[in-house]
Amino acid sequence: MNFTMPKRENGLKTNPALRLLYWGLVIAGIWFAYLNIQPYERAVSFLGAKATSSAFISLVASIPLLNGIAAIFSKSLSWILGAILWSVIQIIEILPLILYNNEKFIEKIVTEADGRSRYQEKDTDDPTLRILKRTYNHLPISVVSNLEVLKIFTYTVDFLITSSNSLQQSTFISQQSNSHSTELATTNTSSSVHNPTHIIDIVQEIASPIRNCIIFGIGGSGKGMLLANALRRIKAENPNRKIFYIDPKNEPSEYGYTECVVDVVRRKKCKDESPENICKWMDEVLDGTNEEIGYIEWANNQSESLLVIDEGSTLGDAAKKCRNERIGTLILHISSLGGSSKENVWLLAQSPYVGPLGLNLSATSQITAVAIISDKNTNVLKQWKKSPILEMIDLVQINTLIKASPCNRAVFFGGNSTWGAMPELPNYSALDRDNDKPT
């Protein structure tokens, strides 16, 4: 009778717990590297924005498809260079520690320094020869000394990069926390159900610090009042921030929104204009004419700027019919590449559907959505419910927030996907649209 011995499996089976631990350590290592490299990536992006020609960036940004490729390439390159910079700094910081604990290295330096010959410096020596002799005579001790100096310099650079990044993050978090925790006890309201903790200080949210925003709401919702107050907050906190305002409505009663607060205004009543004329006017606004400077050239001459585009829905309809995506391309360019150079953009529109401008808001996290709804137009929620950039809530909750608002409005802030009650804001226009009478 033949007996067949069972075959023994070659190798050892991997313990699932060890495998899980291994991948956990790998993921933790990647996350640790990401957190360490991130400040250097931001530093590289900042320096790159300063070194790159704004005119060249604007040219690339105006070319469809190429602008997206350029943005991806720019971001990838900044991460690669940031990783290299971080690696070099880490090596320089730990190299002296490694070398000083290496007995053979120390012995070699001491033996070389003690046993090498010295050149005598003479008065008749050429200045260059004298420097060379002095350098040679200080070797190899000077290498160690210079390494110490380089280490101190590297630690200083490392500290400045990481601390500036931490300061920016802590400032932003502090501003966010203060804006949500502050109870606006001084708000004037006669509403019996008003609760100050429901109110969002939306002016501070979009203006301190300045965010790239799309602000939408139907006519009379309060976009202009929010814009007027936010622009004044910006100018009060930073007078150096220059503002370029594009107004396709040209309503004299609304001039007060931007009067004495914006630096450049371009207006045209586009209501009855053909799409071709609207797009031609927009090209002139961007490129300039013989009489007026265009936005692109103007922005290149500013250290800090904000572009405000009103009536984005009107421009979007014209751009779609003319297949002109310049405005959308410019907005995406500013929002994706302009942050480090302190260039921002605000777009005001009737609805969140700005696809005709060439914008896909669900595909970018660089543009913050702000929506305003008044007690007179809550029906727009049905039209907006399919928008991917809104955190939708039911009509009962909206009405609760509207009643909690001293101006009977609810506002959505995309920075933290929160609906809240809108605070009462000063009206700088010549018209009270709620009561349809002059102010």
XYZ file of C-alpha atoms in Angstrom:
439
model
C 0.000 0.000 0.000
C 1.424 3.402 -0.992
C 1.191 6.346 1.323
C 1.510 9.837 -0.101
C 2.904 12.389 2.277
C 1.057 15.726 2.229
C 3.017 18.436 0.466
C 4.449 21.078 2.649
C 3.742 24.627 1.545
C 6.845 26.612 0.743
C 7.248 29.788 2.772
C 5.306 31.091 5.690
C 1.832 32.569 5.584
C 1.710 36.242 6.368
C -0.001 37.100 9.602
C -3.013 39.339 8.754
C -2.395 41.457 11.846
C 1.210 42.113 10.790
C 0.090 42.968 7.266
C -2.476 45.402 8.649
C 0.159 46.930 10.929
C 2.545 47.243 7.993
C 0.080 49.121 5.798
C -0.988 51.239 8.760
C 2.625 52.315 9.252
C 2.991 53.008 5.513
C -0.116 55.212 5.494
C 1.013 56.966 8.680
C 4.416 57.583 7.099
C 2.871 59.044 3.962
C 0.594 61.278 6.039
C 3.540 62.403 8.188
C 5.566 63.219 5.069
C 2.601 65.152 3.620
C 2.254 67.272 6.758
C 5.996 67.989 6.804
C 6.300 68.804 3.108
C 3.146 70.949 2.909
C 4.763 74.170 4.301
C 7.608 73.847 1.801
C 5.171 73.300 -1.079
C 3.407 76.511 -0.107
C 6.719 78.362 0.075
C 7.665 77.108 -3.401
C 4.235 78.126 -4.760
C 4.616 81.597 -3.285
C 8.098 82.088 -4.740
C 6.972 80.660 -8.081
C 4.070 83.095 -8.282
C 6.438 85.985 -7.572
C 8.968 84.836 -10.160
C 6.519 84.002 -12.951
C 5.329 86.703 -15.321
C 1.677 87.569 -14.639
C 1.198 88.349 -18.312
C 2.386 84.863 -19.271
C 0.098 83.262 -16.656
C -2.871 85.262 -17.953
C -2.064 84.180 -21.522
C -1.934 80.504 -20.550
C -5.098 80.857 -18.481
C -7.008 82.177 -21.496
C -6.342 79.028 -23.557
C -8.931 76.268 -22.972
C -7.592 72.826 -21.980
C -4.050 74.182 -21.738
C -4.991 76.150 -18.625
C -6.102 72.983 -16.818
C -2.937 71.123 -17.827
C -0.830 74.107 -16.706
C -2.588 74.245 -13.329
C -2.002 70.508 -12.727
C 1.622 70.769 -13.852
C 2.219 73.835 -11.654
C 0.754 72.131 -8.587
C 2.697 68.897 -9.213
C 5.945 70.791 -9.758
C 5.497 72.797 -6.557
C 5.011 69.553 -4.586
C 8.092 67.946 -6.173
C 10.285 70.983 -5.516
C 8.813 71.296 -2.026
C 9.705 67.666 -1.308
C 13.256 68.207 -2.598
C 13.678 71.360 -0.493
C 12.373 69.567 2.601
C 14.713 66.603 1.981
C 17.780 68.818 1.547
C 17.008 70.747 4.738
C 16.499 67.540 6.733
C 19.787 66.100 5.461
C 21.729 69.249 6.378
C 20.141 69.308 9.830
C 20.994 65.701 10.741
C 24.324 65.373 8.865
C 26.479 66.935 11.648
C 24.861 64.638 14.214
C 25.727 61.590 12.108
C 29.271 62.723 11.376
C 30.082 63.723 14.980
C 29.103 60.246 16.136
C 31.315 58.576 13.545
C 34.660 57.773 15.147
C 36.459 57.158 11.846
C 35.326 60.524 10.455
C 36.515 62.410 13.536
C 39.830 60.518 13.536
C 40.377 61.320 9.864
C 39.658 65.035 10.383
C 41.975 65.251 13.430
C 44.780 63.291 11.709
C 44.457 65.319 8.511
C 44.437 68.643 10.364
C 47.342 67.702 12.632
C 49.566 66.268 9.969
C 49.037 68.487 6.924
C 51.550 71.080 5.826
C 50.855 74.784 5.887
C 51.622 77.415 3.253
C 53.168 80.629 4.445
C 51.441 83.793 3.291
C 53.853 86.358 1.858
C 53.454 90.060 1.266
C 54.462 89.503 -2.342
C 51.652 86.999 -2.947
C 48.909 87.812 -5.410
C 45.621 88.511 -3.504
C 44.009 85.490 -5.112
C 46.945 83.265 -4.189
C 46.831 84.566 -0.628
C 43.143 83.635 -0.360
C 43.821 80.175 -1.759
C 46.646 79.605 0.738
C 44.471 80.748 3.623
C 41.658 78.475 2.515
C 43.980 75.496 2.173
C 45.576 76.139 5.574
C 42.159 76.070 7.266
C 41.212 72.739 5.722
C 39.702 70.381 6.821
C 38.623 72.166 10.035
C 36.849 74.850 7.984
C 34.607 72.196 6.442
C 33.277 71.257 9.867
C 32.951 74.906 10.895
C 31.065 75.775 7.712
C 28.831 72.773 8.224
C 27.889 74.150 11.654
C 27.101 77.564 10.153
C 25.059 75.915 7.398
C 23.168 73.874 9.988
C 22.216 77.010 11.944
C 21.133 78.757 8.729
C 19.071 75.724 7.714
C 17.361 75.539 11.106
C 16.482 79.226 10.730
C 14.982 78.699 7.270
C 13.109 75.635 8.493
C 11.704 77.576 11.443
C 10.603 80.524 9.295
C 8.849 78.313 6.733
C 7.020 76.133 9.262
C 6.154 78.958 11.667
C 4.757 81.200 8.919
C 2.586 78.313 7.730
C 1.416 77.562 11.285
C 0.683 81.253 11.863
C -1.470 81.444 8.724
C -3.421 78.332 9.738
C -3.920 79.438 13.357
C -5.024 82.907 12.243
C -7.541 81.435 9.827
C -8.880 78.965 12.419
C -9.122 81.725 15.008
C -11.049 83.935 12.622
C -13.355 81.071 11.751
C -13.956 80.261 15.431
C -14.565 83.865 16.385
C -17.022 84.410 13.551
C -19.153 81.440 14.634
C -18.897 81.807 18.400
C -19.558 85.546 18.646
C -23.065 86.381 19.715
C -24.202 89.515 17.955
C -25.914 91.024 20.981
C -25.944 94.490 19.458
C -28.065 93.455 16.472
C -31.203 95.583 16.291
C -34.280 93.458 15.724
C -37.917 93.381 16.702
C -38.336 89.697 15.930
C -39.625 87.783 18.943
C -37.958 84.563 17.751
C -34.588 86.170 16.993
C -31.690 84.151 18.369
C -28.257 85.812 17.893
C -26.470 82.439 17.815
C -28.219 81.611 14.508
C -26.610 84.576 12.775
C -23.574 84.142 10.523
C -21.255 87.143 10.213
C -21.129 86.544 6.481
C -19.249 89.796 5.810
C -16.333 88.638 7.933
C -16.471 85.119 6.484
C -15.816 86.288 2.926
C -13.734 89.408 3.609
C -11.450 88.490 6.548
C -9.516 86.812 5.024
C -10.642 87.392 1.445
C -11.986 84.261 -0.236
C -12.706 83.499 -3.859
C -16.512 83.485 -3.910
C -19.605 83.040 -5.998
C -22.465 84.939 -4.362
C -25.870 84.027 -5.757
C -29.465 84.912 -5.135
C -32.308 86.242 -7.238
C -32.879 89.975 -7.661
C -33.590 91.730 -4.369
C -32.155 88.941 -2.206
C -29.370 91.147 -0.833
C -26.299 90.380 -2.935
C -25.566 94.069 -3.487
C -25.829 94.928 0.212
C -23.531 92.055 1.132
C -21.075 93.142 -1.564
C -21.119 96.782 -0.419
C -20.432 95.905 3.219
C -17.790 93.283 2.408
C -15.885 95.681 0.117
C -15.882 98.325 2.837
C -14.579 95.780 5.339
C -11.757 94.906 2.949
C -10.775 98.523 2.383
C -10.928 99.276 6.107
C -8.635 96.364 6.965
C -6.317 96.667 3.975
C -6.371 99.931 1.978
C -3.679 98.510 -0.330
C -6.094 95.943 -1.768
C -7.201 97.336 -5.143
C -10.679 96.470 -6.471
C -11.772 96.175 -10.128
C -15.566 96.084 -10.532
C -17.366 94.891 -13.691
C -21.032 95.945 -13.774
C -23.175 94.676 -16.693
C -26.343 96.143 -15.072
C -25.399 99.814 -14.797
C -28.275 100.745 -12.476
C -27.714 104.311 -11.127
C -29.706 103.495 -7.972
C -27.049 100.883 -7.102
C -23.976 103.059 -7.657
C -23.780 103.612 -3.903
C -22.821 99.967 -3.375
C -19.392 100.612 -4.858
C -19.054 104.392 -4.668
C -15.756 105.549 -3.099
C -14.734 101.952 -2.366
C -13.702 100.397 -5.696
C -10.668 101.604 -7.638
C -11.769 100.814 -11.196
C -15.337 100.483 -12.525
C -16.433 99.239 -15.941
C -20.172 99.599 -16.559
C -22.514 98.830 -19.433
C -26.275 98.292 -19.572
C -26.320 94.837 -21.165
C -30.027 94.132 -20.671
C -31.072 94.736 -24.288
C -27.701 94.089 -25.922
C -27.000 91.175 -28.239
C -24.742 88.348 -26.981
C -22.105 89.405 -29.510
C -22.022 92.975 -28.198
C -21.856 91.779 -24.599
C -18.921 89.477 -25.344
C -17.188 92.226 -27.336
C -17.568 94.583 -24.373
C -16.192 91.959 -22.006
C -13.160 91.439 -24.239
C -12.557 95.197 -24.143
C -12.876 95.187 -20.347
C -10.257 92.448 -20.099
C -7.895 93.615 -22.850
C -8.434 97.369 -22.662
C -9.049 100.021 -25.300
C -7.191 103.111 -26.442
C -8.972 105.084 -23.728
C -9.124 102.590 -20.839
C -6.749 100.060 -19.323
C -7.903 96.437 -19.372
C -8.218 94.258 -16.305
C -5.348 91.923 -17.249
C -2.820 94.755 -17.593
C -4.234 96.494 -14.512
C -3.964 93.350 -12.361
C -0.362 92.815 -13.430
C 0.475 96.206 -11.919
C -1.144 95.493 -8.516
C 0.428 93.766 -5.527
C -3.023 92.878 -4.129
C -6.247 92.887 -6.121
C -9.869 91.757 -6.120
C -11.935 91.309 -9.288
C -15.702 91.653 -8.764
C -17.966 90.501 -11.594
C -21.637 91.381 -11.205
C -24.531 89.773 -13.080
C -22.624 86.601 -13.891
C -25.841 85.004 -15.184
C -26.193 87.667 -17.899
C -22.578 87.264 -18.939
C -22.963 83.481 -18.844
C -25.911 83.484 -21.250
C -23.998 85.661 -23.709
C -20.798 83.608 -23.327
C -22.687 80.372 -24.011
C -24.257 81.698 -27.203
C -20.943 83.096 -28.438
C -18.897 80.137 -27.154
C -16.693 82.566 -25.272
C -15.259 81.081 -22.075
C -12.766 83.837 -21.251
C -14.504 84.968 -18.066
C -14.863 81.434 -16.744
C -11.256 80.661 -17.603
C -10.073 83.832 -15.880
C -12.084 83.032 -12.739
C -10.634 79.515 -12.547
C -7.151 80.877 -13.174
C -7.396 83.434 -10.367
C -8.956 80.974 -7.931
C -6.404 78.231 -8.586
C -3.190 80.214 -9.063
C -3.798 83.693 -7.698
C -3.987 83.033 -3.960
C -0.254 83.245 -3.350
C -0.059 86.560 -5.237
C -3.056 87.982 -3.338
C -5.315 88.092 -6.379
C -8.936 87.097 -5.725
C -12.268 87.060 -7.536
C -15.943 87.417 -6.596
C -18.742 86.479 -8.972
C -22.340 87.571 -8.367
C -25.060 85.575 -10.125
C -28.781 84.815 -10.036
C -28.275 81.074 -9.476
C -25.539 78.500 -8.807
C -25.760 77.244 -12.389
C -22.830 79.065 -13.983
C -21.826 76.322 -16.429
C -22.302 78.668 -19.420
C -19.316 80.663 -18.160
C -17.197 77.526 -18.364
C -17.232 77.013 -14.593
C -17.682 73.662 -12.908
C -17.969 74.642 -9.257
C -18.341 71.057 -8.064
C -14.886 70.271 -9.475
C -12.972 72.929 -7.527
C -12.608 73.639 -3.826
C -11.041 77.042 -4.475
C -14.340 78.907 -4.911
C -16.615 79.313 -1.898
C -20.369 79.389 -2.531
C -22.570 81.957 -0.761
C -26.350 81.856 -1.276
C -28.953 84.352 -0.018
C -32.691 83.667 0.284
C -35.279 86.159 1.526
C -38.751 85.524 2.885
C -40.127 86.605 -0.498
C -38.275 84.081 -2.676
C -37.976 80.783 -0.771
C -39.373 79.036 -3.849
C -35.896 79.188 -5.441
C -34.875 76.248 -3.247
C -36.794 73.997 -5.629
C -34.722 75.337 -8.531
C -31.433 75.018 -6.657
C -31.915 71.598 -5.060
C -29.887 69.826 -7.751
C -26.871 72.056 -7.275
C -23.919 70.019 -5.919
C -22.414 73.017 -4.110
C -25.336 73.643 -1.748
C -26.082 71.873 1.507
C -29.841 71.698 1.072
C -32.227 72.000 4.024
C -35.985 71.894 4.076
C -38.318 74.856 3.876
C -39.238 74.666 7.579
C -35.602 75.124 8.625
C -35.097 77.929 6.104
C -38.139 79.766 7.446
C -36.852 79.339 11.006
C -33.574 80.989 10.036
C -35.380 83.741 8.110
C -37.450 84.543 11.218
C -34.261 84.571 13.294
C -32.772 87.164 10.926
C -33.342 90.880 11.545
C -33.540 91.376 7.762
C -35.667 88.262 7.040
C -33.007 86.419 5.099
C -31.164 83.100 5.316
C -27.616 82.760 4.035
C -25.542 79.729 3.063
C -21.771 79.810 3.612
C -19.899 77.149 1.677
C -16.743 77.524 3.772
C -18.269 75.177 6.327
C -21.445 74.150 4.417
C -23.679 75.933 6.913
C -27.000 77.735 6.614
C -27.619 80.598 9.021
C -29.591 83.751 9.630
C -28.283 86.841 7.838
C -27.366 89.897 9.930
C -28.834 93.312 9.217
C -26.474 95.317 7.014
C -26.370 99.023 6.134
C -27.927 99.828 2.743
C -25.570 101.972 0.657
C -27.824 102.117 -2.407
C -30.489 104.683 -3.235
C -33.300 102.101 -3.168
C -34.975 100.045 -0.452
C -35.897 97.009 -2.534
C -37.795 95.284 0.266
C -40.285 98.143 0.402
C -39.732 99.404 -3.166
C -39.001 102.985 -2.133
C -36.003 105.336 -2.075
C -33.731 105.168 0.949
